PDB file of C-alpha atoms in Angstrom:
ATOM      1  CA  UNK Q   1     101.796  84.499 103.586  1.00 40.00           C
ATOM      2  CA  UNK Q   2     100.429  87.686 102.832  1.00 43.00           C
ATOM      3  CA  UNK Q   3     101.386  87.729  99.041  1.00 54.00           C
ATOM      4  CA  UNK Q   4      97.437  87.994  97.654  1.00 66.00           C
ATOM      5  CA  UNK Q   5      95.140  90.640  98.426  1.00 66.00           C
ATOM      6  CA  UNK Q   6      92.883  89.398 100.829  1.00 70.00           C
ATOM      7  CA  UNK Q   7      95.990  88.062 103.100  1.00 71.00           C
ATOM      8  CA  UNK Q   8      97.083  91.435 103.076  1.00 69.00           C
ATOM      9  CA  UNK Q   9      93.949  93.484 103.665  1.00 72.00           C
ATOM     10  CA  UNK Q  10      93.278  90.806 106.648  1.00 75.00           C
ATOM     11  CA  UNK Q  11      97.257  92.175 107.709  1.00 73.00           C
ATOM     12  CA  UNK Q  12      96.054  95.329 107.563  1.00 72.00           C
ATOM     13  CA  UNK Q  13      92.778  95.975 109.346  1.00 76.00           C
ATOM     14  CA  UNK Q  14      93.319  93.437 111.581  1.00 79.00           C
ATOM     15  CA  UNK Q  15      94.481  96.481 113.903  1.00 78.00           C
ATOM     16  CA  UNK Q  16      91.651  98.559 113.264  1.00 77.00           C
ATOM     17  CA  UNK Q  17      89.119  95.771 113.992  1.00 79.00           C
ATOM     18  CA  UNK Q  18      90.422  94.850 117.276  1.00 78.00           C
ATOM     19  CA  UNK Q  19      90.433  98.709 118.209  1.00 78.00           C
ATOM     20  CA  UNK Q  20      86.992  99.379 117.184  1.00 78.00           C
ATOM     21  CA  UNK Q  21      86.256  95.910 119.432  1.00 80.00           C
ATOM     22  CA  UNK Q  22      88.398  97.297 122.418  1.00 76.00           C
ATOM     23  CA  UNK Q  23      86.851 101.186 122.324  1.00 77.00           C
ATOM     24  CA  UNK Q  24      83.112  99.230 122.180  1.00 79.00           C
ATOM     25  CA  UNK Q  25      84.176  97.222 125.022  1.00 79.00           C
ATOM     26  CA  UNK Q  26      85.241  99.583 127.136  1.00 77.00           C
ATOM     27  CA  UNK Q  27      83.087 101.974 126.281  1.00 78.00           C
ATOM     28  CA  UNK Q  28      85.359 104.794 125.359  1.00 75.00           C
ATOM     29  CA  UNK Q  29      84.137 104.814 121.391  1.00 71.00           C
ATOM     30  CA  UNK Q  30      80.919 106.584 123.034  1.00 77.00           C
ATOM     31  CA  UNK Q  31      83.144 109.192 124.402  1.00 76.00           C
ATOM     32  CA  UNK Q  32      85.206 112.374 122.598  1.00 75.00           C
ATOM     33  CA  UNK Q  33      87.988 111.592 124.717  1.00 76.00           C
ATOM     34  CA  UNK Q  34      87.958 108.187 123.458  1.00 72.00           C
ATOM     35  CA  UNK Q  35      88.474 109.157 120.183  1.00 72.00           C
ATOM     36  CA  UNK Q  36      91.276 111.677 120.615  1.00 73.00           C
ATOM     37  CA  UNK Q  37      93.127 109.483 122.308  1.00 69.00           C
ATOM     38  CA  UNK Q  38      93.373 107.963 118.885  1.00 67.00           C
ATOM     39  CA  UNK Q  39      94.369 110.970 117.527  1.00 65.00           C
ATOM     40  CA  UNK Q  40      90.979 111.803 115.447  1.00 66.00           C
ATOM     41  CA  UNK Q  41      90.859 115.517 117.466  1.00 68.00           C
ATOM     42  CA  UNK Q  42      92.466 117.013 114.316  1.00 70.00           C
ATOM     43  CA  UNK Q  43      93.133 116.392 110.798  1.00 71.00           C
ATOM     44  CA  UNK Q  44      96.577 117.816 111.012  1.00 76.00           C
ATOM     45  CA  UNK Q  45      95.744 118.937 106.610  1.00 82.00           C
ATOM     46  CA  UNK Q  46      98.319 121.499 107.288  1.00 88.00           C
ATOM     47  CA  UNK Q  47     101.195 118.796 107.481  1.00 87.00           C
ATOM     48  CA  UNK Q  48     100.051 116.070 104.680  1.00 83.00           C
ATOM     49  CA  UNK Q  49     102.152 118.463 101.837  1.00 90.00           C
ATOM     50  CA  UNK Q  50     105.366 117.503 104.168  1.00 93.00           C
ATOM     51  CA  UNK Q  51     104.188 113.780 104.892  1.00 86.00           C
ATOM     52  CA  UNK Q  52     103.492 113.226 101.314  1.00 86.00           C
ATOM     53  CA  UNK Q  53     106.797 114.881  99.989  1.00 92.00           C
ATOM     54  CA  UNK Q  54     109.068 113.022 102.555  1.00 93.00           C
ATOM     55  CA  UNK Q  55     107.187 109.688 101.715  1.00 88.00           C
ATOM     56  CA  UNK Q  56     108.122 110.304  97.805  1.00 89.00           C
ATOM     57  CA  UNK Q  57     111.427 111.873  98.980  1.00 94.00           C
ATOM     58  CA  UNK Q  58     112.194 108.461 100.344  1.00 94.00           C
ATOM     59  CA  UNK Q  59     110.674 106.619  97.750  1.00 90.00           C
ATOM     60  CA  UNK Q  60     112.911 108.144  94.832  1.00 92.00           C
ATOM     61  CA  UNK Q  61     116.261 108.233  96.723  1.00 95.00           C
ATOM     62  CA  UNK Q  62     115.784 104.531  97.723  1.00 94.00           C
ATOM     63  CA  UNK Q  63     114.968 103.519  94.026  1.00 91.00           C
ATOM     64  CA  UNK Q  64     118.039 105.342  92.725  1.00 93.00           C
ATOM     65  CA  UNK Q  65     120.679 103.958  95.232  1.00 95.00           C
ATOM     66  CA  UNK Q  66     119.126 100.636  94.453  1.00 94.00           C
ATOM     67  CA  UNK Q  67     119.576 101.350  90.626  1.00 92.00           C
ATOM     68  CA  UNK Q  68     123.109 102.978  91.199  1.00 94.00           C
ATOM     69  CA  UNK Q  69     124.587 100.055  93.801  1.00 95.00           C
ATOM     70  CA  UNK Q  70     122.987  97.232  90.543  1.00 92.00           C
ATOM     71  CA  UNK Q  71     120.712  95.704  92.642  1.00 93.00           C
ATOM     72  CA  UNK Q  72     117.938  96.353  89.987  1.00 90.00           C
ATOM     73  CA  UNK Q  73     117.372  97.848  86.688  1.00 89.00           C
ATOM     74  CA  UNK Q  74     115.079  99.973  85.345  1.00 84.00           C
ATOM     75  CA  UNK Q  75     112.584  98.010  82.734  1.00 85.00           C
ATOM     76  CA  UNK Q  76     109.574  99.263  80.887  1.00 83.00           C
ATOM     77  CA  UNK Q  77     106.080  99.361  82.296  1.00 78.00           C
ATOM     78  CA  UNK Q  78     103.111  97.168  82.298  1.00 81.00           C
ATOM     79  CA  UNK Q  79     100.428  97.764  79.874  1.00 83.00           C
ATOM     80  CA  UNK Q  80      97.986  97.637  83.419  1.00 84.00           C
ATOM     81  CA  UNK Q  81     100.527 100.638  85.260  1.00 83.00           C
ATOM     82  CA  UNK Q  82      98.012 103.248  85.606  1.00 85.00           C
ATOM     83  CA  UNK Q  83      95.202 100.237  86.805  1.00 86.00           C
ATOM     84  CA  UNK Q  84      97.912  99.339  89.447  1.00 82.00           C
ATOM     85  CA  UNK Q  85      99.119 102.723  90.028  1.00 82.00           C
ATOM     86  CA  UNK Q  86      95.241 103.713  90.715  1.00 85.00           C
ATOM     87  CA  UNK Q  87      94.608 100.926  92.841  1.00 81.00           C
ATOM     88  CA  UNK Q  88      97.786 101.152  95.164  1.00 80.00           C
ATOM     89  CA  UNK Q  89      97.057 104.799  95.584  1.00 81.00           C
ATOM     90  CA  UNK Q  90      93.066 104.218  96.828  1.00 81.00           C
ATOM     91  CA  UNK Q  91      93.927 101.069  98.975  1.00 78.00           C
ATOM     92  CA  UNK Q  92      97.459 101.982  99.961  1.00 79.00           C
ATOM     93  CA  UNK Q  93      96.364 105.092 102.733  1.00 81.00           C
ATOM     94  CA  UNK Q  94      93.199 103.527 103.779  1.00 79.00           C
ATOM     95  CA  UNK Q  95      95.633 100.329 104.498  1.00 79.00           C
ATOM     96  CA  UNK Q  96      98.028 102.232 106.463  1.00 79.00           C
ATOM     97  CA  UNK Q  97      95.384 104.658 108.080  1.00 79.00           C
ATOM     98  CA  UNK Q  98      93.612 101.031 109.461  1.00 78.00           C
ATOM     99  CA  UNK Q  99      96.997  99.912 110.785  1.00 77.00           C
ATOM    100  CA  UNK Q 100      97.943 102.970 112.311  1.00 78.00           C
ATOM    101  CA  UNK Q 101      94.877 103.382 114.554  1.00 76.00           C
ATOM    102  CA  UNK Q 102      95.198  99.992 115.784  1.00 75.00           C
ATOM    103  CA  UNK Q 103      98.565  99.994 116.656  1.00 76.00           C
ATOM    104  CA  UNK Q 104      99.612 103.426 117.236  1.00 74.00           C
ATOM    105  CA  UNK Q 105      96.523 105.538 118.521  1.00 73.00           C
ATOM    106  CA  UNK Q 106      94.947 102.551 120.618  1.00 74.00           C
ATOM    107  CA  UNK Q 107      97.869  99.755 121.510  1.00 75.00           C
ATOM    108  CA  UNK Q 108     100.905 102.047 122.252  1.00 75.00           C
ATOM    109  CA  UNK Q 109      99.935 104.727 124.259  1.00 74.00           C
ATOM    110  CA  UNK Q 110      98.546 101.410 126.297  1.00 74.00           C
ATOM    111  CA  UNK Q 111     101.647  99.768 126.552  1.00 77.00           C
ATOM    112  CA  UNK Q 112     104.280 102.636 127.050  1.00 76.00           C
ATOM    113  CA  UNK Q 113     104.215 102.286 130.688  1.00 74.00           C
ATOM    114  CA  UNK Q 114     106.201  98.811 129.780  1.00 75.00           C
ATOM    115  CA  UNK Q 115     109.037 100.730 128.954  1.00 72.00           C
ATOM    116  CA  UNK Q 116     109.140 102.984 132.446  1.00 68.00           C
ATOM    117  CA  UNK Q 117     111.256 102.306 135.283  1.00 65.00           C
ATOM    118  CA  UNK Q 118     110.971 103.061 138.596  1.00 64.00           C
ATOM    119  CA  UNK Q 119     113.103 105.478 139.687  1.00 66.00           C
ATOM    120  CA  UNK Q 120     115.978 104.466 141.882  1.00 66.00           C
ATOM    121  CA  UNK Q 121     115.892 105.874 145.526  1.00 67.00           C
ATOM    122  CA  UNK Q 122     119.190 107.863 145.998  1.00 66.00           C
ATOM    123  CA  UNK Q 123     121.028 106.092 149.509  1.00 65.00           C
ATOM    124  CA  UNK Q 124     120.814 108.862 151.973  1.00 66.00           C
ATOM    125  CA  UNK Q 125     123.738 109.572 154.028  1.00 66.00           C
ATOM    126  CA  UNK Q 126     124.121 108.587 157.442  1.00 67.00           C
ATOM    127  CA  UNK Q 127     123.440 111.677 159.768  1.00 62.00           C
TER     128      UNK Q 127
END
């Protein structure tokens, strides 16, 4: 379904819309705490070296146990690489960035208490 562009850029910032509708609702995109709730307090520039590298890390070792197990081959590039190369890299993070706001800085921390039980009263013995 999401195999053209616009299906998936409608995939993607579908997230980030409905945040930036919820924080105007509710009033919190008016307020610093708002915001840092969504984790825009910091840039955290310190840790994108580490982010990147594991991300290519990944990348590589995946493509090379694919190649290795013969899942896929390795075949020569497009003439229109370094177009789609380009491309992936300028819409790729804002993609993710979109998708990670909505769901993880606004939706999560909103729905963890889902996951909590209430603790179980011990029996206390008979005195």
């Amino acid at each position: 379904m999401t195999a053209n562009i616009a299906g998936g850029l409608i995939l993607a910032l579908s997230p980030l819309l409905v945040t930036v509708i919820m924080l105007g609702l509710t009033g919190e995109a008016t307020s610093r705490a708002g915001w840092s709730r969504l984790g825009m307090g910091r840039s955290g520039i310190r840790h994108w070296p580490a982010a990147i590298g594991a991300n290519v890390a990944v990348s590589v070792i995946a493509t090379c146990l694919v190649v290795l197990l013969g899942f896929a081959t390795f075949t020569r590039p497009e003439p229109d690489l370094a177009t789609t190369v380009i491309a992936l890299a300028i819409t790729g993070p804002i993609l993710a960035f979109a998708e990670e706001i909505g769901w993880r800085g606004y939706l999560l921390p909103r729905m963890t208490w889902l996951g909590r039980r209430p603790r179980r009263r011990r029996p206390q013995p008979c005195r």
